[in-house]
PDB file of C-alpha atoms in Angstrom:
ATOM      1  CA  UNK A   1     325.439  35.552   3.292  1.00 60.00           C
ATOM      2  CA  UNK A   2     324.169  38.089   5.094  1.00 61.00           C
ATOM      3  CA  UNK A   3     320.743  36.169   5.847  1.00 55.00           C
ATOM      4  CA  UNK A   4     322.794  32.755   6.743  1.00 59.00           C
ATOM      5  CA  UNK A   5     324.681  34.951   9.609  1.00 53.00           C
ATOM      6  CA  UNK A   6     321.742  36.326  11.037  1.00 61.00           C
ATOM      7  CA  UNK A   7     320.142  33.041  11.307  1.00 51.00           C
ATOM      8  CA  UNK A   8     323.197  31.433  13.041  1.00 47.00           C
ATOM      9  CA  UNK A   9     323.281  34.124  15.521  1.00 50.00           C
ATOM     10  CA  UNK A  10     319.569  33.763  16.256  1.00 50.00           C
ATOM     11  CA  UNK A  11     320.298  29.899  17.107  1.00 51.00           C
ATOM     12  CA  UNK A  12     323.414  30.595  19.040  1.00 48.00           C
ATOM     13  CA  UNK A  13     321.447  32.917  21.384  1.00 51.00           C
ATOM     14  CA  UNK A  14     318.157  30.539  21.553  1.00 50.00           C
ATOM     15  CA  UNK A  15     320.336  27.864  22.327  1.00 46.00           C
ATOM     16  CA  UNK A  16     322.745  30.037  25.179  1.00 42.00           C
ATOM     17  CA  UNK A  17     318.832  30.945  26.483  1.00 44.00           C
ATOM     18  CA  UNK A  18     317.842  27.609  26.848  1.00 43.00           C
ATOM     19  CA  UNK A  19     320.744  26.022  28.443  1.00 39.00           C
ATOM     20  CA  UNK A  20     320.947  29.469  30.882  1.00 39.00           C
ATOM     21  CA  UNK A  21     317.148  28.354  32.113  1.00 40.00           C
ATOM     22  CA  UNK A  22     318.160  24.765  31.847  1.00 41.00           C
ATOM     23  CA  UNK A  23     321.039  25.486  34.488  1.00 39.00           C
ATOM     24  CA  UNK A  24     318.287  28.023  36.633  1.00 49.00           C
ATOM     25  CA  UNK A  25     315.331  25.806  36.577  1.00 58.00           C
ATOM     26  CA  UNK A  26     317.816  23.200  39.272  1.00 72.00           C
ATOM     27  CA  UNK A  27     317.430  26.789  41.748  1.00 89.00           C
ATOM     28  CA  UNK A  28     313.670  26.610  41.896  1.00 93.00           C
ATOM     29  CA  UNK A  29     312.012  23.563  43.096  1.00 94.00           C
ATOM     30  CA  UNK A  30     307.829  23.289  42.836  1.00 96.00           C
ATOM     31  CA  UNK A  31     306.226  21.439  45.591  1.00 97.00           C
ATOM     32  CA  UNK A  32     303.624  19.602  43.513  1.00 96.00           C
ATOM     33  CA  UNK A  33     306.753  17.495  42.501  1.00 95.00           C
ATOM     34  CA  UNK A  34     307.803  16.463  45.986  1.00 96.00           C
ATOM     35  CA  UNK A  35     304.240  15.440  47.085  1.00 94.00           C
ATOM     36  CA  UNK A  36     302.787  18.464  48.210  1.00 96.00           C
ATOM     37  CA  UNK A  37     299.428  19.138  47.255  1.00 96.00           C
ATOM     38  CA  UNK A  38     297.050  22.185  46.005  1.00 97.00           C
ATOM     39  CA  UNK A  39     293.861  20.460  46.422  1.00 97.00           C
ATOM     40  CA  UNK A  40     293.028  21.701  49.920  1.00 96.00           C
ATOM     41  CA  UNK A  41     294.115  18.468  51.357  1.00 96.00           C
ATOM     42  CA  UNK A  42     295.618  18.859  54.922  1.00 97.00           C
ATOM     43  CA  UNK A  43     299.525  19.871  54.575  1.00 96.00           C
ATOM     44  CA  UNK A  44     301.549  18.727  57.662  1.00 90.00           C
ATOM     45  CA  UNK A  45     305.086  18.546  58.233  1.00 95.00           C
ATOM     46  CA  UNK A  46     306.251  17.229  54.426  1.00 96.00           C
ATOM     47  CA  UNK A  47     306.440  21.050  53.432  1.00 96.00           C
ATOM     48  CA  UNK A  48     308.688  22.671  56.148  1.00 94.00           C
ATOM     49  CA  UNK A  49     311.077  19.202  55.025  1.00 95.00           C
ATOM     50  CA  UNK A  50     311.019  20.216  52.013  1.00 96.00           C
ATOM     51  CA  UNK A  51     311.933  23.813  53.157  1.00 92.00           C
ATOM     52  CA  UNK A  52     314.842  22.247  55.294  1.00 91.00           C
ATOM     53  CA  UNK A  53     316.262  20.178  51.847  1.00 91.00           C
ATOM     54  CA  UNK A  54     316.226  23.462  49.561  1.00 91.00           C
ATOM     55  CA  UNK A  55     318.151  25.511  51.612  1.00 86.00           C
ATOM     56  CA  UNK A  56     319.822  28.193  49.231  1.00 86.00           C
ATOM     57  CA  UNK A  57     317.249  27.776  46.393  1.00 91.00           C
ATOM     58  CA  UNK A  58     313.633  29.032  45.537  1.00 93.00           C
ATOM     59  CA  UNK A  59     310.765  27.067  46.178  1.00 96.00           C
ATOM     60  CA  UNK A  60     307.735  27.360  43.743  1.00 97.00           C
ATOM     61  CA  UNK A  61     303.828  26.830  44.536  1.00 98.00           C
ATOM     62  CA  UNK A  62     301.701  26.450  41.408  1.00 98.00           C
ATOM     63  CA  UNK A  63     298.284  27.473  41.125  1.00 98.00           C
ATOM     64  CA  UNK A  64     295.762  25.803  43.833  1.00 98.00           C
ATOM     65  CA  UNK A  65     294.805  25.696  47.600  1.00 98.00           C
ATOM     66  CA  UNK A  66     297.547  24.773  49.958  1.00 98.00           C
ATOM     67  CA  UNK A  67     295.676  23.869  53.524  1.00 98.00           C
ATOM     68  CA  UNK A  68     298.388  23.633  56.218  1.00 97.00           C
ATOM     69  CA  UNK A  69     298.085  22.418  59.682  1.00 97.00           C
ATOM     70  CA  UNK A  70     301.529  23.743  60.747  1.00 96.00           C
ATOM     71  CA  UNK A  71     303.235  27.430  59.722  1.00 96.00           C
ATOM     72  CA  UNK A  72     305.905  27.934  56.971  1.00 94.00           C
ATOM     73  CA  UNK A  73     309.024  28.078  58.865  1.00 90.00           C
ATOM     74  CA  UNK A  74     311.630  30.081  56.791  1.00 87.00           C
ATOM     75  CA  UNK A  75     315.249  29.913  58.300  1.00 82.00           C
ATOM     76  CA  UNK A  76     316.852  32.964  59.982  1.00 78.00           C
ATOM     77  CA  UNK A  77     320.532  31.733  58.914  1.00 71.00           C
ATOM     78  CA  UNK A  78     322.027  33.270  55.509  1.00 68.00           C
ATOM     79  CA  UNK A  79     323.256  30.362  54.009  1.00 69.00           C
ATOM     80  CA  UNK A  80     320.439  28.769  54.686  1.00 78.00           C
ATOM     81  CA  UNK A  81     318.498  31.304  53.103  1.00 82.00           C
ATOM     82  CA  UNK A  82     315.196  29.759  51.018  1.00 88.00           C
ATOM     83  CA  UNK A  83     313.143  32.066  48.886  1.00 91.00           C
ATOM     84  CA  UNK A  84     309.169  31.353  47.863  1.00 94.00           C
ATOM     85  CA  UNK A  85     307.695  31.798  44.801  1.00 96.00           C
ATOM     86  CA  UNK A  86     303.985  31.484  44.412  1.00 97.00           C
ATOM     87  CA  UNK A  87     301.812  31.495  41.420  1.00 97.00           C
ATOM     88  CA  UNK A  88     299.225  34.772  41.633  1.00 96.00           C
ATOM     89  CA  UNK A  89     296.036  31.779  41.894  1.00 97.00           C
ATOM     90  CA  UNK A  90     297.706  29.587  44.931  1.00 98.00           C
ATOM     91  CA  UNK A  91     296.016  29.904  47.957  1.00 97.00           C
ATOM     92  CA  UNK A  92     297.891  29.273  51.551  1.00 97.00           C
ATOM     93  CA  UNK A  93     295.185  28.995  53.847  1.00 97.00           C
ATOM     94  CA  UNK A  94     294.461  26.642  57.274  1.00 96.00           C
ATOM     95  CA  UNK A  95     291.342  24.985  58.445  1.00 96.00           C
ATOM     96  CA  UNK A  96     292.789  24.918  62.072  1.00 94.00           C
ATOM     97  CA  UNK A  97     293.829  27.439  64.446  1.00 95.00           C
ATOM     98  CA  UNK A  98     297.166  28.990  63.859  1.00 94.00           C
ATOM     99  CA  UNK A  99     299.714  31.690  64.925  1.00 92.00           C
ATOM    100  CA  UNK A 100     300.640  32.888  61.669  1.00 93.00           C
ATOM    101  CA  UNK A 101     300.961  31.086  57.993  1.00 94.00           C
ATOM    102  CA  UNK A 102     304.457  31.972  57.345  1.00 91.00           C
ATOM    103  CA  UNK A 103     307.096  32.709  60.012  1.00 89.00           C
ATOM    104  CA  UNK A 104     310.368  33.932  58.611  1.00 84.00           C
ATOM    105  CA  UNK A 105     313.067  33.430  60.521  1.00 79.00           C
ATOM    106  CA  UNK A 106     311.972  31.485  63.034  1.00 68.00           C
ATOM    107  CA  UNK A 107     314.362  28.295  62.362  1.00 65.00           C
ATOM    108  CA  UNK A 108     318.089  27.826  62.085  1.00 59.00           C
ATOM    109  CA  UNK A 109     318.256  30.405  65.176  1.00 58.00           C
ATOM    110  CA  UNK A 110     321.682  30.065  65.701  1.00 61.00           C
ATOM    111  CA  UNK A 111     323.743  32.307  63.444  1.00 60.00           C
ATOM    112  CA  UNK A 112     327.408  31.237  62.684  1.00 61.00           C
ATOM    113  CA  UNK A 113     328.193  34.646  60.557  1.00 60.00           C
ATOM    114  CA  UNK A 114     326.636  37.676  62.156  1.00 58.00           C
ATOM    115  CA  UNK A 115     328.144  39.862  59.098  1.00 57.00           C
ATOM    116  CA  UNK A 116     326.178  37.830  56.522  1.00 55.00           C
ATOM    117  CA  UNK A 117     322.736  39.999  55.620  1.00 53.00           C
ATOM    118  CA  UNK A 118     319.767  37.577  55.899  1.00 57.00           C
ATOM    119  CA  UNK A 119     317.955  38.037  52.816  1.00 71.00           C
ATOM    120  CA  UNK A 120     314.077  36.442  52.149  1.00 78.00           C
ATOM    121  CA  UNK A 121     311.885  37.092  48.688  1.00 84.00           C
ATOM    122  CA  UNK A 122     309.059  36.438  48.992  1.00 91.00           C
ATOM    123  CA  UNK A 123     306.480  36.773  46.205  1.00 94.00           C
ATOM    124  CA  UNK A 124     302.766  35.892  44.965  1.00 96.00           C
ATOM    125  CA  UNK A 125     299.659  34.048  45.884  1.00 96.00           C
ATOM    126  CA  UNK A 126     296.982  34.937  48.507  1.00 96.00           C
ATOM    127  CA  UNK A 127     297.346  34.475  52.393  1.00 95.00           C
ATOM    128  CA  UNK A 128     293.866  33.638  53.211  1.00 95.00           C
ATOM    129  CA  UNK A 129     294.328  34.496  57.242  1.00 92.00           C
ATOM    130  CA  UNK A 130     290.612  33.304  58.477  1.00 93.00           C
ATOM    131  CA  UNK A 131     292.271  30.569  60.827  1.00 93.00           C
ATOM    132  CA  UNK A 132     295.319  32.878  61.731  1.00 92.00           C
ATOM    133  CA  UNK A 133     296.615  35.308  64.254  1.00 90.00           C
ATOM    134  CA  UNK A 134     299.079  36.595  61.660  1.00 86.00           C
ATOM    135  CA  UNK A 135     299.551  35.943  58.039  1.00 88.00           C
ATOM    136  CA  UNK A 136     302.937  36.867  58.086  1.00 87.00           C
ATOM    137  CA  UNK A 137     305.613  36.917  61.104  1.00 82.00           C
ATOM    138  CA  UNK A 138     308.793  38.458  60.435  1.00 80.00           C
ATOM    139  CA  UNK A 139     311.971  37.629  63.186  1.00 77.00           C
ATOM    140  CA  UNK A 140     313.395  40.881  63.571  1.00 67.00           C
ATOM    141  CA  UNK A 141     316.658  39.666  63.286  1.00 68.00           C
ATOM    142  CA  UNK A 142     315.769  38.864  59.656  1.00 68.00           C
ATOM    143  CA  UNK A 143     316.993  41.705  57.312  1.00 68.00           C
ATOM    144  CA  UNK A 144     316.532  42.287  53.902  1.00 76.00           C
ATOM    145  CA  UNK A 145     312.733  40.948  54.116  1.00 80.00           C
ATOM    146  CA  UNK A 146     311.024  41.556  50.798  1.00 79.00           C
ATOM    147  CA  UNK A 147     307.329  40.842  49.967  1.00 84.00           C
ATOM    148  CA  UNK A 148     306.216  41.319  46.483  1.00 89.00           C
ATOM    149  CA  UNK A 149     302.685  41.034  44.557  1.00 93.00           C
ATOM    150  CA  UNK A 150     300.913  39.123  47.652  1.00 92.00           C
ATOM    151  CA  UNK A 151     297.988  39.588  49.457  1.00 91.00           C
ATOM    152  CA  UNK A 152     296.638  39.053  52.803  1.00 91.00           C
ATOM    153  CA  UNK A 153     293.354  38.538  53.643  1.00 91.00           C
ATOM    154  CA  UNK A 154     291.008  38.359  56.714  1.00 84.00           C
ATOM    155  CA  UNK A 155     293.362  38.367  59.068  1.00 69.00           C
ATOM    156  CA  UNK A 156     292.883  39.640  62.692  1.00 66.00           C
ATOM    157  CA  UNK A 157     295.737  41.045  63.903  1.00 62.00           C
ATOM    158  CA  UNK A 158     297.856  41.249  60.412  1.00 55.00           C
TER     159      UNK A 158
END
């Protein structure tokens, strides 16, 4: 009896875990599955729309080389707010001249709550700055920035 209880509460919480990740997994959305690619093919303007349609969610870069020809323009506005998630092997990287690879804050100016805190997370992968003034710019209107487990590298005035 004993045994028969232990192994229905073992399913219960498997299943309550799987439906909780079913019901988190609509939050994060992975670029490769909107058309974006990590092959080191040119990126243009198809990942700050895709930015502009997850507003309030994460968005996730899987392993590979992401080669942009325009920055990563994360919204100043709260409820707005879009976090990024990138796998520890993605590379962001440009083979043209930019100002920075990832500007947060820098779109949505125009703030309709000024007592909402304007939160980013940021975490993962490798800014490869070669091709960049800055790897990261942060609006300093933008509070609550936080960076986690990234790196930067080569850049000239990071």
């Amino acid at each position: 009896m004993k045994f028969k209880l232990i192994v229905v509460a073992a399913m219960l919480m498997a299943a309550t875990i799987c439906f909780a990740a079913k019901q988190g997994s609509e939050d994060i959305i992975s670029v490769t599955q909107h058309n974006i690619k990590n092959d080191g093919t040119p990126i243009g303007a198809a990942l700050n729309e895709l930015i502009k349609r997850s507003y309030g969610k994460t968005v996730y870069f899987p392993a590979g080389c992401y080669n942009l020809t325009e920055p990563i323009i994360l919204p100043l506005d709260y409820v707005k707010n879009v976090n990024l998630l990138l796998d520890k092997s993605a590379v962001v990287k440009s083979d043209s001249h930019l100002e920075a690879l990832l500007k947060v804050g820098y779109s949505e100016m125009k703030i309709t709550d000024r007592s909402h805190r304007r939160f980013s997370y940021i975490e993962g992968g490798v800014f490869d700055c070669e091709n960049a003034d800055n790897g990261i710019l942060l609006n300093g209107l933008k509070q609550m920035v936080q960076l986690r487990n990234l790196s930067v590298v080569k850049g000239h005035k990071t």
